[in-house]
mmCIF file with all atom_site columns, C-alpha atoms in Angstrom:
data_model
loop_
_atom_site.group_PDB
_atom_site.id
_atom_site.type_symbol
_atom_site.label_atom_id
_atom_site.label_alt_id
_atom_site.label_comp_id
_atom_site.label_asym_id
_atom_site.label_entity_id
_atom_site.label_seq_id
_atom_site.pdbx_PDB_ins_code
_atom_site.Cartn_x
_atom_site.Cartn_y
_atom_site.Cartn_z
_atom_site.occupancy
_atom_site.B_iso_or_equiv
_atom_site.pdbx_formal_charge
_atom_site.auth_seq_id
_atom_site.auth_comp_id
_atom_site.auth_asym_id
_atom_site.auth_atom_id
_atom_site.pdbx_PDB_model_num
ATOM 1   C CA . UNK A 1 1   ? 43.000 37.207 -23.188 1.00 53.00 ? 11  UNK A CA 1
ATOM 2   C CA . UNK A 1 2   ? 44.648 37.214 -19.850 1.00 56.00 ? 12  UNK A CA 1
ATOM 3   C CA . UNK A 1 3   ? 42.830 35.250 -17.086 1.00 55.00 ? 13  UNK A CA 1
ATOM 4   C CA . UNK A 1 4   ? 42.977 37.315 -13.788 1.00 70.00 ? 14  UNK A CA 1
ATOM 5   C CA . UNK A 1 5   ? 41.142 36.847 -10.436 1.00 75.00 ? 15  UNK A CA 1
ATOM 6   C CA . UNK A 1 6   ? 37.582 38.460 -10.408 1.00 82.00 ? 16  UNK A CA 1
ATOM 7   C CA . UNK A 1 7   ? 38.377 41.280 -8.179  1.00 86.00 ? 17  UNK A CA 1
ATOM 8   C CA . UNK A 1 8   ? 35.391 43.247 -9.406  1.00 89.00 ? 18  UNK A CA 1
ATOM 9   C CA . UNK A 1 9   ? 33.177 40.592 -7.750  1.00 90.00 ? 19  UNK A CA 1
ATOM 10  C CA . UNK A 1 10  ? 34.960 40.953 -4.394  1.00 91.00 ? 20  UNK A CA 1
ATOM 11  C CA . UNK A 1 11  ? 34.873 44.759 -4.812  1.00 91.00 ? 21  UNK A CA 1
ATOM 12  C CA . UNK A 1 12  ? 31.040 44.725 -5.315  1.00 92.00 ? 22  UNK A CA 1
ATOM 13  C CA . UNK A 1 13  ? 30.588 42.505 -2.302  1.00 93.00 ? 23  UNK A CA 1
ATOM 14  C CA . UNK A 1 14  ? 32.672 44.581 0.165   1.00 93.00 ? 24  UNK A CA 1
ATOM 15  C CA . UNK A 1 15  ? 31.642 47.805 -1.518  1.00 92.00 ? 25  UNK A CA 1
ATOM 16  C CA . UNK A 1 16  ? 28.510 48.085 0.696   1.00 95.00 ? 26  UNK A CA 1
ATOM 17  C CA . UNK A 1 17  ? 28.369 49.762 3.952   1.00 95.00 ? 27  UNK A CA 1
ATOM 18  C CA . UNK A 1 18  ? 26.363 46.968 5.798   1.00 96.00 ? 28  UNK A CA 1
ATOM 19  C CA . UNK A 1 19  ? 28.445 44.280 4.320   1.00 96.00 ? 29  UNK A CA 1
ATOM 20  C CA . UNK A 1 20  ? 31.874 45.933 5.132   1.00 95.00 ? 30  UNK A CA 1
ATOM 21  C CA . UNK A 1 21  ? 30.767 46.543 8.567   1.00 94.00 ? 31  UNK A CA 1
ATOM 22  C CA . UNK A 1 22  ? 29.878 43.123 9.186   1.00 96.00 ? 32  UNK A CA 1
ATOM 23  C CA . UNK A 1 23  ? 33.130 41.844 7.662   1.00 96.00 ? 33  UNK A CA 1
ATOM 24  C CA . UNK A 1 24  ? 35.231 44.176 9.817   1.00 92.00 ? 34  UNK A CA 1
ATOM 25  C CA . UNK A 1 25  ? 33.266 42.958 12.942  1.00 92.00 ? 35  UNK A CA 1
ATOM 26  C CA . UNK A 1 26  ? 34.510 39.385 11.987  1.00 94.00 ? 36  UNK A CA 1
ATOM 27  C CA . UNK A 1 27  ? 38.028 40.220 11.444  1.00 90.00 ? 37  UNK A CA 1
ATOM 28  C CA . UNK A 1 28  ? 38.886 39.088 15.046  1.00 85.00 ? 38  UNK A CA 1
ATOM 29  C CA . UNK A 1 29  ? 38.407 35.557 14.007  1.00 84.00 ? 39  UNK A CA 1
ATOM 30  C CA . UNK A 1 30  ? 35.432 34.703 16.235  1.00 86.00 ? 40  UNK A CA 1
ATOM 31  C CA . UNK A 1 31  ? 32.338 33.158 14.937  1.00 92.00 ? 41  UNK A CA 1
ATOM 32  C CA . UNK A 1 32  ? 29.410 35.650 15.476  1.00 93.00 ? 42  UNK A CA 1
ATOM 33  C CA . UNK A 1 33  ? 25.596 35.135 15.203  1.00 95.00 ? 43  UNK A CA 1
ATOM 34  C CA . UNK A 1 34  ? 23.691 36.783 12.584  1.00 95.00 ? 44  UNK A CA 1
ATOM 35  C CA . UNK A 1 35  ? 21.804 38.905 14.925  1.00 94.00 ? 45  UNK A CA 1
ATOM 36  C CA . UNK A 1 36  ? 24.873 40.312 16.421  1.00 94.00 ? 46  UNK A CA 1
ATOM 37  C CA . UNK A 1 37  ? 26.159 41.197 13.165  1.00 96.00 ? 47  UNK A CA 1
ATOM 38  C CA . UNK A 1 38  ? 22.795 42.821 12.035  1.00 96.00 ? 48  UNK A CA 1
ATOM 39  C CA . UNK A 1 39  ? 22.958 44.944 15.184  1.00 95.00 ? 49  UNK A CA 1
ATOM 40  C CA . UNK A 1 40  ? 26.652 45.955 14.322  1.00 92.00 ? 50  UNK A CA 1
ATOM 41  C CA . UNK A 1 41  ? 25.443 47.002 10.854  1.00 95.00 ? 51  UNK A CA 1
ATOM 42  C CA . UNK A 1 42  ? 22.266 48.886 12.151  1.00 95.00 ? 52  UNK A CA 1
ATOM 43  C CA . UNK A 1 43  ? 20.144 46.710 9.821   1.00 96.00 ? 53  UNK A CA 1
ATOM 44  C CA . UNK A 1 44  ? 17.259 44.382 10.340  1.00 96.00 ? 54  UNK A CA 1
ATOM 45  C CA . UNK A 1 45  ? 18.035 40.707 10.750  1.00 95.00 ? 55  UNK A CA 1
ATOM 46  C CA . UNK A 1 46  ? 16.145 39.939 7.464   1.00 95.00 ? 56  UNK A CA 1
ATOM 47  C CA . UNK A 1 47  ? 18.379 42.388 5.640   1.00 97.00 ? 57  UNK A CA 1
ATOM 48  C CA . UNK A 1 48  ? 21.493 40.956 7.255   1.00 96.00 ? 58  UNK A CA 1
ATOM 49  C CA . UNK A 1 49  ? 20.533 37.615 6.324   1.00 96.00 ? 59  UNK A CA 1
ATOM 50  C CA . UNK A 1 50  ? 20.308 38.661 2.584   1.00 97.00 ? 60  UNK A CA 1
ATOM 51  C CA . UNK A 1 51  ? 23.906 40.401 2.824   1.00 97.00 ? 61  UNK A CA 1
ATOM 52  C CA . UNK A 1 52  ? 25.425 37.421 4.689   1.00 97.00 ? 62  UNK A CA 1
ATOM 53  C CA . UNK A 1 53  ? 24.223 34.818 2.129   1.00 96.00 ? 63  UNK A CA 1
ATOM 54  C CA . UNK A 1 54  ? 25.890 37.003 -0.540  1.00 96.00 ? 64  UNK A CA 1
ATOM 55  C CA . UNK A 1 55  ? 29.243 37.026 1.402   1.00 97.00 ? 65  UNK A CA 1
ATOM 56  C CA . UNK A 1 56  ? 28.966 33.278 1.817   1.00 97.00 ? 66  UNK A CA 1
ATOM 57  C CA . UNK A 1 57  ? 28.222 32.732 -1.775  1.00 95.00 ? 67  UNK A CA 1
ATOM 58  C CA . UNK A 1 58  ? 31.209 34.943 -2.813  1.00 94.00 ? 68  UNK A CA 1
ATOM 59  C CA . UNK A 1 59  ? 33.536 32.943 -0.612  1.00 94.00 ? 69  UNK A CA 1
ATOM 60  C CA . UNK A 1 60  ? 34.253 35.627 1.883   1.00 96.00 ? 70  UNK A CA 1
ATOM 61  C CA . UNK A 1 61  ? 32.364 34.032 4.881   1.00 97.00 ? 71  UNK A CA 1
ATOM 62  C CA . UNK A 1 62  ? 31.498 30.554 6.119   1.00 96.00 ? 72  UNK A CA 1
ATOM 63  C CA . UNK A 1 63  ? 28.904 29.651 8.770   1.00 96.00 ? 73  UNK A CA 1
ATOM 64  C CA . UNK A 1 64  ? 28.049 26.916 11.273  1.00 94.00 ? 74  UNK A CA 1
ATOM 65  C CA . UNK A 1 65  ? 24.722 25.956 12.913  1.00 92.00 ? 75  UNK A CA 1
ATOM 66  C CA . UNK A 1 66  ? 24.386 26.099 16.767  1.00 88.00 ? 76  UNK A CA 1
ATOM 67  C CA . UNK A 1 67  ? 20.709 25.020 17.445  1.00 87.00 ? 77  UNK A CA 1
ATOM 68  C CA . UNK A 1 68  ? 18.537 27.259 15.266  1.00 86.00 ? 78  UNK A CA 1
ATOM 69  C CA . UNK A 1 69  ? 21.064 30.020 15.033  1.00 88.00 ? 79  UNK A CA 1
ATOM 70  C CA . UNK A 1 70  ? 23.782 30.548 12.366  1.00 93.00 ? 80  UNK A CA 1
ATOM 71  C CA . UNK A 1 71  ? 27.156 31.826 13.360  1.00 96.00 ? 81  UNK A CA 1
ATOM 72  C CA . UNK A 1 72  ? 29.356 33.348 10.775  1.00 97.00 ? 82  UNK A CA 1
ATOM 73  C CA . UNK A 1 73  ? 33.156 33.753 10.534  1.00 95.00 ? 83  UNK A CA 1
ATOM 74  C CA . UNK A 1 74  ? 35.608 34.886 7.907   1.00 95.00 ? 84  UNK A CA 1
ATOM 75  C CA . UNK A 1 75  ? 36.276 32.131 5.350   1.00 93.00 ? 85  UNK A CA 1
ATOM 76  C CA . UNK A 1 76  ? 40.160 32.327 5.659   1.00 90.00 ? 86  UNK A CA 1
ATOM 77  C CA . UNK A 1 77  ? 43.036 34.275 7.116   1.00 86.00 ? 87  UNK A CA 1
ATOM 78  C CA . UNK A 1 78  ? 43.541 35.792 3.506   1.00 88.00 ? 88  UNK A CA 1
ATOM 79  C CA . UNK A 1 79  ? 40.115 37.547 3.702   1.00 92.00 ? 89  UNK A CA 1
ATOM 80  C CA . UNK A 1 80  ? 41.215 39.029 7.089   1.00 89.00 ? 90  UNK A CA 1
ATOM 81  C CA . UNK A 1 81  ? 44.525 40.152 5.648   1.00 87.00 ? 91  UNK A CA 1
ATOM 82  C CA . UNK A 1 82  ? 42.731 41.793 2.646   1.00 90.00 ? 92  UNK A CA 1
ATOM 83  C CA . UNK A 1 83  ? 40.449 43.628 5.073   1.00 92.00 ? 93  UNK A CA 1
ATOM 84  C CA . UNK A 1 84  ? 43.349 44.770 7.176   1.00 87.00 ? 94  UNK A CA 1
ATOM 85  C CA . UNK A 1 85  ? 45.191 46.095 4.031   1.00 87.00 ? 95  UNK A CA 1
ATOM 86  C CA . UNK A 1 86  ? 42.089 48.023 2.865   1.00 89.00 ? 96  UNK A CA 1
ATOM 87  C CA . UNK A 1 87  ? 41.848 49.802 6.307   1.00 87.00 ? 97  UNK A CA 1
ATOM 88  C CA . UNK A 1 88  ? 45.414 50.638 6.042   1.00 84.00 ? 98  UNK A CA 1
ATOM 89  C CA . UNK A 1 89  ? 44.772 52.700 2.921   1.00 85.00 ? 99  UNK A CA 1
ATOM 90  C CA . UNK A 1 90  ? 41.331 53.955 3.709   1.00 85.00 ? 100 UNK A CA 1
ATOM 91  C CA . UNK A 1 91  ? 40.854 57.501 5.298   1.00 84.00 ? 101 UNK A CA 1
ATOM 92  C CA . UNK A 1 92  ? 40.257 57.592 8.994   1.00 79.00 ? 102 UNK A CA 1
ATOM 93  C CA . UNK A 1 93  ? 36.656 58.243 10.254  1.00 80.00 ? 103 UNK A CA 1
ATOM 94  C CA . UNK A 1 94  ? 36.333 61.126 12.858  1.00 82.00 ? 104 UNK A CA 1
ATOM 95  C CA . UNK A 1 95  ? 36.005 60.115 16.344  1.00 79.00 ? 105 UNK A CA 1
ATOM 96  C CA . UNK A 1 96  ? 32.703 61.421 17.671  1.00 84.00 ? 106 UNK A CA 1
ATOM 97  C CA . UNK A 1 97  ? 32.789 60.298 21.286  1.00 89.00 ? 107 UNK A CA 1
ATOM 98  C CA . UNK A 1 98  ? 34.881 59.393 24.293  1.00 87.00 ? 108 UNK A CA 1
ATOM 99  C CA . UNK A 1 99  ? 33.792 55.861 24.093  1.00 85.00 ? 109 UNK A CA 1
ATOM 100 C CA . UNK A 1 100 ? 34.826 55.541 20.322  1.00 84.00 ? 110 UNK A CA 1
ATOM 101 C CA . UNK A 1 101 ? 38.228 57.236 21.345  1.00 90.00 ? 111 UNK A CA 1
ATOM 102 C CA . UNK A 1 102 ? 38.887 54.608 24.031  1.00 88.00 ? 112 UNK A CA 1
ATOM 103 C CA . UNK A 1 103 ? 37.794 51.903 21.677  1.00 87.00 ? 113 UNK A CA 1
ATOM 104 C CA . UNK A 1 104 ? 40.192 53.202 18.959  1.00 88.00 ? 114 UNK A CA 1
ATOM 105 C CA . UNK A 1 105 ? 43.067 53.500 21.220  1.00 93.00 ? 115 UNK A CA 1
ATOM 106 C CA . UNK A 1 106 ? 42.717 49.921 22.499  1.00 92.00 ? 116 UNK A CA 1
ATOM 107 C CA . UNK A 1 107 ? 42.492 48.630 18.932  1.00 92.00 ? 117 UNK A CA 1
ATOM 108 C CA . UNK A 1 108 ? 45.705 50.571 17.998  1.00 94.00 ? 118 UNK A CA 1
ATOM 109 C CA . UNK A 1 109 ? 47.522 49.041 20.913  1.00 96.00 ? 119 UNK A CA 1
ATOM 110 C CA . UNK A 1 110 ? 46.792 45.468 20.744  1.00 96.00 ? 120 UNK A CA 1
ATOM 111 C CA . UNK A 1 111 ? 44.218 43.404 18.787  1.00 94.00 ? 121 UNK A CA 1
ATOM 112 C CA . UNK A 1 112 ? 43.778 40.251 16.950  1.00 93.00 ? 122 UNK A CA 1
ATOM 113 C CA . UNK A 1 113 ? 43.925 40.154 13.173  1.00 91.00 ? 123 UNK A CA 1
ATOM 114 C CA . UNK A 1 114 ? 41.882 36.924 12.462  1.00 89.00 ? 124 UNK A CA 1
ATOM 115 C CA . UNK A 1 115 ? 44.092 34.605 14.514  1.00 91.00 ? 125 UNK A CA 1
ATOM 116 C CA . UNK A 1 116 ? 47.299 36.465 14.840  1.00 93.00 ? 126 UNK A CA 1
ATOM 117 C CA . UNK A 1 117 ? 48.346 39.541 16.973  1.00 96.00 ? 127 UNK A CA 1
ATOM 118 C CA . UNK A 1 118 ? 48.087 42.967 15.587  1.00 95.00 ? 128 UNK A CA 1
ATOM 119 C CA . UNK A 1 119 ? 48.269 46.497 16.683  1.00 96.00 ? 129 UNK A CA 1
ATOM 120 C CA . UNK A 1 120 ? 51.393 48.284 18.090  1.00 97.00 ? 130 UNK A CA 1
ATOM 121 C CA . UNK A 1 121 ? 52.300 45.017 20.153  1.00 97.00 ? 131 UNK A CA 1
ATOM 122 C CA . UNK A 1 122 ? 52.093 42.879 17.214  1.00 97.00 ? 132 UNK A CA 1
ATOM 123 C CA . UNK A 1 123 ? 54.277 45.179 14.932  1.00 97.00 ? 133 UNK A CA 1
ATOM 124 C CA . UNK A 1 124 ? 56.816 45.638 17.833  1.00 97.00 ? 134 UNK A CA 1
ATOM 125 C CA . UNK A 1 125 ? 56.853 41.800 18.408  1.00 98.00 ? 135 UNK A CA 1
ATOM 126 C CA . UNK A 1 126 ? 57.397 41.221 14.429  1.00 98.00 ? 136 UNK A CA 1
ATOM 127 C CA . UNK A 1 127 ? 60.153 43.793 14.522  1.00 98.00 ? 137 UNK A CA 1
ATOM 128 C CA . UNK A 1 128 ? 61.822 42.250 17.526  1.00 97.00 ? 138 UNK A CA 1
ATOM 129 C CA . UNK A 1 129 ? 61.775 38.732 15.891  1.00 98.00 ? 139 UNK A CA 1
ATOM 130 C CA . UNK A 1 130 ? 63.715 40.236 12.928  1.00 98.00 ? 140 UNK A CA 1
ATOM 131 C CA . UNK A 1 131 ? 66.169 42.238 15.362  1.00 97.00 ? 141 UNK A CA 1
ATOM 132 C CA . UNK A 1 132 ? 66.891 38.993 17.105  1.00 97.00 ? 142 UNK A CA 1
ATOM 133 C CA . UNK A 1 133 ? 67.403 37.277 13.663  1.00 97.00 ? 143 UNK A CA 1
ATOM 134 C CA . UNK A 1 134 ? 64.842 34.568 14.504  1.00 97.00 ? 144 UNK A CA 1
ATOM 135 C CA . UNK A 1 135 ? 62.988 35.327 11.333  1.00 97.00 ? 145 UNK A CA 1
ATOM 136 C CA . UNK A 1 136 ? 64.078 36.850 8.078   1.00 97.00 ? 146 UNK A CA 1
ATOM 137 C CA . UNK A 1 137 ? 62.609 37.885 4.820   1.00 96.00 ? 147 UNK A CA 1
ATOM 138 C CA . UNK A 1 138 ? 62.348 35.223 2.044   1.00 95.00 ? 148 UNK A CA 1
ATOM 139 C CA . UNK A 1 139 ? 60.782 36.772 -1.025  1.00 94.00 ? 149 UNK A CA 1
ATOM 140 C CA . UNK A 1 140 ? 57.289 37.980 0.030   1.00 93.00 ? 150 UNK A CA 1
ATOM 141 C CA . UNK A 1 141 ? 57.277 35.691 3.016   1.00 96.00 ? 151 UNK A CA 1
ATOM 142 C CA . UNK A 1 142 ? 59.475 35.107 6.248   1.00 97.00 ? 152 UNK A CA 1
ATOM 143 C CA . UNK A 1 143 ? 61.512 32.146 7.308   1.00 96.00 ? 153 UNK A CA 1
ATOM 144 C CA . UNK A 1 144 ? 62.720 30.966 10.479  1.00 96.00 ? 154 UNK A CA 1
ATOM 145 C CA . UNK A 1 145 ? 66.417 30.924 11.129  1.00 97.00 ? 155 UNK A CA 1
ATOM 146 C CA . UNK A 1 146 ? 68.009 27.886 12.939  1.00 97.00 ? 156 UNK A CA 1
ATOM 147 C CA . UNK A 1 147 ? 68.176 29.872 16.174  1.00 97.00 ? 157 UNK A CA 1
ATOM 148 C CA . UNK A 1 148 ? 64.518 31.049 15.813  1.00 97.00 ? 158 UNK A CA 1
ATOM 149 C CA . UNK A 1 149 ? 63.361 27.446 15.302  1.00 96.00 ? 159 UNK A CA 1
ATOM 150 C CA . UNK A 1 150 ? 65.360 26.572 18.464  1.00 96.00 ? 160 UNK A CA 1
ATOM 151 C CA . UNK A 1 151 ? 63.934 29.235 20.568  1.00 96.00 ? 161 UNK A CA 1
ATOM 152 C CA . UNK A 1 152 ? 60.332 28.898 19.448  1.00 96.00 ? 162 UNK A CA 1
ATOM 153 C CA . UNK A 1 153 ? 60.295 25.142 20.048  1.00 96.00 ? 163 UNK A CA 1
ATOM 154 C CA . UNK A 1 154 ? 61.708 25.874 23.569  1.00 96.00 ? 164 UNK A CA 1
ATOM 155 C CA . UNK A 1 155 ? 58.865 28.390 23.908  1.00 97.00 ? 165 UNK A CA 1
ATOM 156 C CA . UNK A 1 156 ? 56.275 25.869 23.354  1.00 97.00 ? 166 UNK A CA 1
ATOM 157 C CA . UNK A 1 157 ? 55.542 26.103 19.638  1.00 96.00 ? 167 UNK A CA 1
ATOM 158 C CA . UNK A 1 158 ? 55.389 22.991 17.564  1.00 96.00 ? 168 UNK A CA 1
ATOM 159 C CA . UNK A 1 159 ? 57.179 24.417 14.370  1.00 96.00 ? 169 UNK A CA 1
ATOM 160 C CA . UNK A 1 160 ? 56.947 21.314 12.463  1.00 95.00 ? 170 UNK A CA 1
ATOM 161 C CA . UNK A 1 161 ? 53.255 21.304 12.703  1.00 95.00 ? 171 UNK A CA 1
ATOM 162 C CA . UNK A 1 162 ? 52.992 24.828 11.808  1.00 95.00 ? 172 UNK A CA 1
ATOM 163 C CA . UNK A 1 163 ? 55.003 24.038 8.589   1.00 94.00 ? 173 UNK A CA 1
ATOM 164 C CA . UNK A 1 164 ? 52.644 21.171 7.719   1.00 93.00 ? 174 UNK A CA 1
ATOM 165 C CA . UNK A 1 165 ? 49.256 23.283 7.810   1.00 90.00 ? 175 UNK A CA 1
ATOM 166 C CA . UNK A 1 166 ? 47.777 24.115 4.462   1.00 86.00 ? 176 UNK A CA 1
ATOM 167 C CA . UNK A 1 167 ? 48.593 27.914 4.780   1.00 88.00 ? 177 UNK A CA 1
ATOM 168 C CA . UNK A 1 168 ? 51.482 30.123 4.383   1.00 92.00 ? 178 UNK A CA 1
ATOM 169 C CA . UNK A 1 169 ? 53.773 29.333 7.231   1.00 96.00 ? 179 UNK A CA 1
ATOM 170 C CA . UNK A 1 170 ? 55.089 32.982 8.108   1.00 96.00 ? 180 UNK A CA 1
ATOM 171 C CA . UNK A 1 171 ? 53.996 36.104 6.237   1.00 94.00 ? 181 UNK A CA 1
ATOM 172 C CA . UNK A 1 172 ? 53.808 39.811 6.736   1.00 95.00 ? 182 UNK A CA 1
ATOM 173 C CA . UNK A 1 173 ? 50.388 41.359 7.147   1.00 93.00 ? 183 UNK A CA 1
ATOM 174 C CA . UNK A 1 174 ? 50.124 45.213 6.665   1.00 91.00 ? 184 UNK A CA 1
ATOM 175 C CA . UNK A 1 175 ? 48.743 46.545 10.007  1.00 93.00 ? 185 UNK A CA 1
ATOM 176 C CA . UNK A 1 176 ? 46.197 49.228 9.345   1.00 90.00 ? 186 UNK A CA 1
ATOM 177 C CA . UNK A 1 177 ? 46.862 51.412 12.410  1.00 92.00 ? 187 UNK A CA 1
ATOM 178 C CA . UNK A 1 178 ? 50.644 51.151 12.433  1.00 94.00 ? 188 UNK A CA 1
ATOM 179 C CA . UNK A 1 179 ? 51.143 51.111 8.683   1.00 91.00 ? 189 UNK A CA 1
ATOM 180 C CA . UNK A 1 180 ? 53.848 48.509 9.163   1.00 94.00 ? 190 UNK A CA 1
ATOM 181 C CA . UNK A 1 181 ? 53.798 44.735 9.332   1.00 96.00 ? 191 UNK A CA 1
ATOM 182 C CA . UNK A 1 182 ? 52.850 42.233 11.967  1.00 96.00 ? 192 UNK A CA 1
ATOM 183 C CA . UNK A 1 183 ? 53.374 38.464 11.784  1.00 97.00 ? 193 UNK A CA 1
ATOM 184 C CA . UNK A 1 184 ? 50.810 36.296 10.069  1.00 95.00 ? 194 UNK A CA 1
ATOM 185 C CA . UNK A 1 185 ? 50.665 32.737 8.721   1.00 95.00 ? 195 UNK A CA 1
ATOM 186 C CA . UNK A 1 186 ? 50.515 29.487 10.853  1.00 96.00 ? 196 UNK A CA 1
ATOM 187 C CA . UNK A 1 187 ? 53.548 30.682 12.822  1.00 97.00 ? 197 UNK A CA 1
ATOM 188 C CA . UNK A 1 188 ? 51.913 33.878 13.680  1.00 96.00 ? 198 UNK A CA 1
ATOM 189 C CA . UNK A 1 189 ? 48.880 31.939 14.795  1.00 95.00 ? 199 UNK A CA 1
ATOM 190 C CA . UNK A 1 190 ? 50.814 29.591 16.938  1.00 97.00 ? 200 UNK A CA 1
ATOM 191 C CA . UNK A 1 191 ? 52.852 32.402 18.499  1.00 97.00 ? 201 UNK A CA 1
ATOM 192 C CA . UNK A 1 192 ? 49.597 34.375 19.534  1.00 97.00 ? 202 UNK A CA 1
ATOM 193 C CA . UNK A 1 193 ? 47.873 31.170 20.861  1.00 96.00 ? 203 UNK A CA 1
ATOM 194 C CA . UNK A 1 194 ? 50.946 30.504 23.053  1.00 98.00 ? 204 UNK A CA 1
ATOM 195 C CA . UNK A 1 195 ? 50.971 34.115 24.344  1.00 98.00 ? 205 UNK A CA 1
ATOM 196 C CA . UNK A 1 196 ? 47.260 33.603 25.086  1.00 97.00 ? 206 UNK A CA 1
ATOM 197 C CA . UNK A 1 197 ? 47.847 30.233 26.807  1.00 97.00 ? 207 UNK A CA 1
ATOM 198 C CA . UNK A 1 198 ? 50.445 32.027 29.065  1.00 98.00 ? 208 UNK A CA 1
ATOM 199 C CA . UNK A 1 199 ? 47.758 34.701 29.837  1.00 97.00 ? 209 UNK A CA 1
ATOM 200 C CA . UNK A 1 200 ? 50.167 37.484 28.654  1.00 98.00 ? 210 UNK A CA 1
ATOM 201 C CA . UNK A 1 201 ? 47.087 38.887 26.799  1.00 97.00 ? 211 UNK A CA 1
ATOM 202 C CA . UNK A 1 202 ? 43.422 38.298 27.276  1.00 95.00 ? 212 UNK A CA 1
ATOM 203 C CA . UNK A 1 203 ? 40.548 39.367 25.060  1.00 91.00 ? 213 UNK A CA 1
ATOM 204 C CA . UNK A 1 204 ? 38.430 42.459 26.020  1.00 88.00 ? 214 UNK A CA 1
ATOM 205 C CA . UNK A 1 205 ? 34.601 42.094 25.716  1.00 82.00 ? 215 UNK A CA 1
ATOM 206 C CA . UNK A 1 206 ? 32.643 43.445 22.561  1.00 70.00 ? 216 UNK A CA 1
ATOM 207 C CA . UNK A 1 207 ? 35.376 43.537 20.069  1.00 77.00 ? 217 UNK A CA 1
ATOM 208 C CA . UNK A 1 208 ? 38.886 42.256 18.917  1.00 86.00 ? 218 UNK A CA 1
ATOM 209 C CA . UNK A 1 209 ? 41.057 44.311 21.159  1.00 92.00 ? 219 UNK A CA 1
ATOM 210 C CA . UNK A 1 210 ? 43.286 42.502 23.588  1.00 95.00 ? 220 UNK A CA 1
ATOM 211 C CA . UNK A 1 211 ? 44.716 43.532 27.044  1.00 95.00 ? 221 UNK A CA 1
ATOM 212 C CA . UNK A 1 212 ? 48.305 42.984 27.791  1.00 96.00 ? 222 UNK A CA 1
ATOM 213 C CA . UNK A 1 213 ? 48.378 41.757 31.352  1.00 97.00 ? 223 UNK A CA 1
ATOM 214 C CA . UNK A 1 214 ? 51.064 42.400 34.035  1.00 96.00 ? 224 UNK A CA 1
ATOM 215 C CA . UNK A 1 215 ? 52.380 38.923 33.326  1.00 97.00 ? 225 UNK A CA 1
ATOM 216 C CA . UNK A 1 216 ? 52.535 39.875 29.701  1.00 97.00 ? 226 UNK A CA 1
ATOM 217 C CA . UNK A 1 217 ? 54.380 43.069 30.336  1.00 96.00 ? 227 UNK A CA 1
ATOM 218 C CA . UNK A 1 218 ? 57.028 41.078 32.257  1.00 96.00 ? 228 UNK A CA 1
ATOM 219 C CA . UNK A 1 219 ? 57.048 37.942 29.805  1.00 97.00 ? 229 UNK A CA 1
ATOM 220 C CA . UNK A 1 220 ? 57.418 40.136 26.839  1.00 97.00 ? 230 UNK A CA 1
ATOM 221 C CA . UNK A 1 221 ? 60.442 41.849 28.449  1.00 96.00 ? 231 UNK A CA 1
ATOM 222 C CA . UNK A 1 222 ? 62.002 38.767 29.897  1.00 96.00 ? 232 UNK A CA 1
ATOM 223 C CA . UNK A 1 223 ? 61.527 36.502 26.839  1.00 96.00 ? 233 UNK A CA 1
ATOM 224 C CA . UNK A 1 224 ? 61.699 38.961 23.882  1.00 96.00 ? 234 UNK A CA 1
ATOM 225 C CA . UNK A 1 225 ? 63.393 42.061 25.375  1.00 96.00 ? 235 UNK A CA 1
ATOM 226 C CA . UNK A 1 226 ? 60.315 44.269 24.671  1.00 96.00 ? 236 UNK A CA 1
ATOM 227 C CA . UNK A 1 227 ? 59.979 47.063 27.116  1.00 94.00 ? 237 UNK A CA 1
ATOM 228 C CA . UNK A 1 228 ? 56.370 48.160 27.183  1.00 89.00 ? 238 UNK A CA 1
ATOM 229 C CA . UNK A 1 229 ? 56.713 50.522 30.086  1.00 74.00 ? 239 UNK A CA 1
ATOM 230 C CA . UNK A 1 230 ? 59.746 52.257 28.460  1.00 50.00 ? 240 UNK A CA 1
#
């Protein structure tokens, strides 16, 4: 008998409205307290605690203690990528308010997917790295070209350190809003972190959407040739 991953178990875990709501709330990569996750799912703290325990047991979440409070986060970037891919094939919910419309537009434009940049900006950046021939396809992953390695090191990214991490170095992640790929893996994380350091993007409150700053508009054009105002 062929041995395959237990996808049924994972499907059972995420096939619950409350659990998938909490998982999506965590896809931005931040650790969030159980009480906030309960509020996001519209359930009691006691019910949320039961759901969260199942997600931890199933390997989808981890938690850390801060005083008497538990803070939960996704167990890995692979969990985030799986959730992102599910959103890409799921039918869109109807927008019921102006507030929801504004939040959705912000998410579509720029957001974090676990620890890397997603949305239109993330996809455009990934496309541009390919156009410049700084990264190229290598099977199901990406690899850096010599020119790309030289540029990213000058840009302030420790490429060698990225390659030593125990995760995929550079990989495509299917973007749910753009239906195309943005850059994931340790390289995608390092590049996103550097862009945060330069204050080209900053996090918006209450979610995973990010704002591209004026410095970011200029920096992305000057360094990568991405014209956001065009």
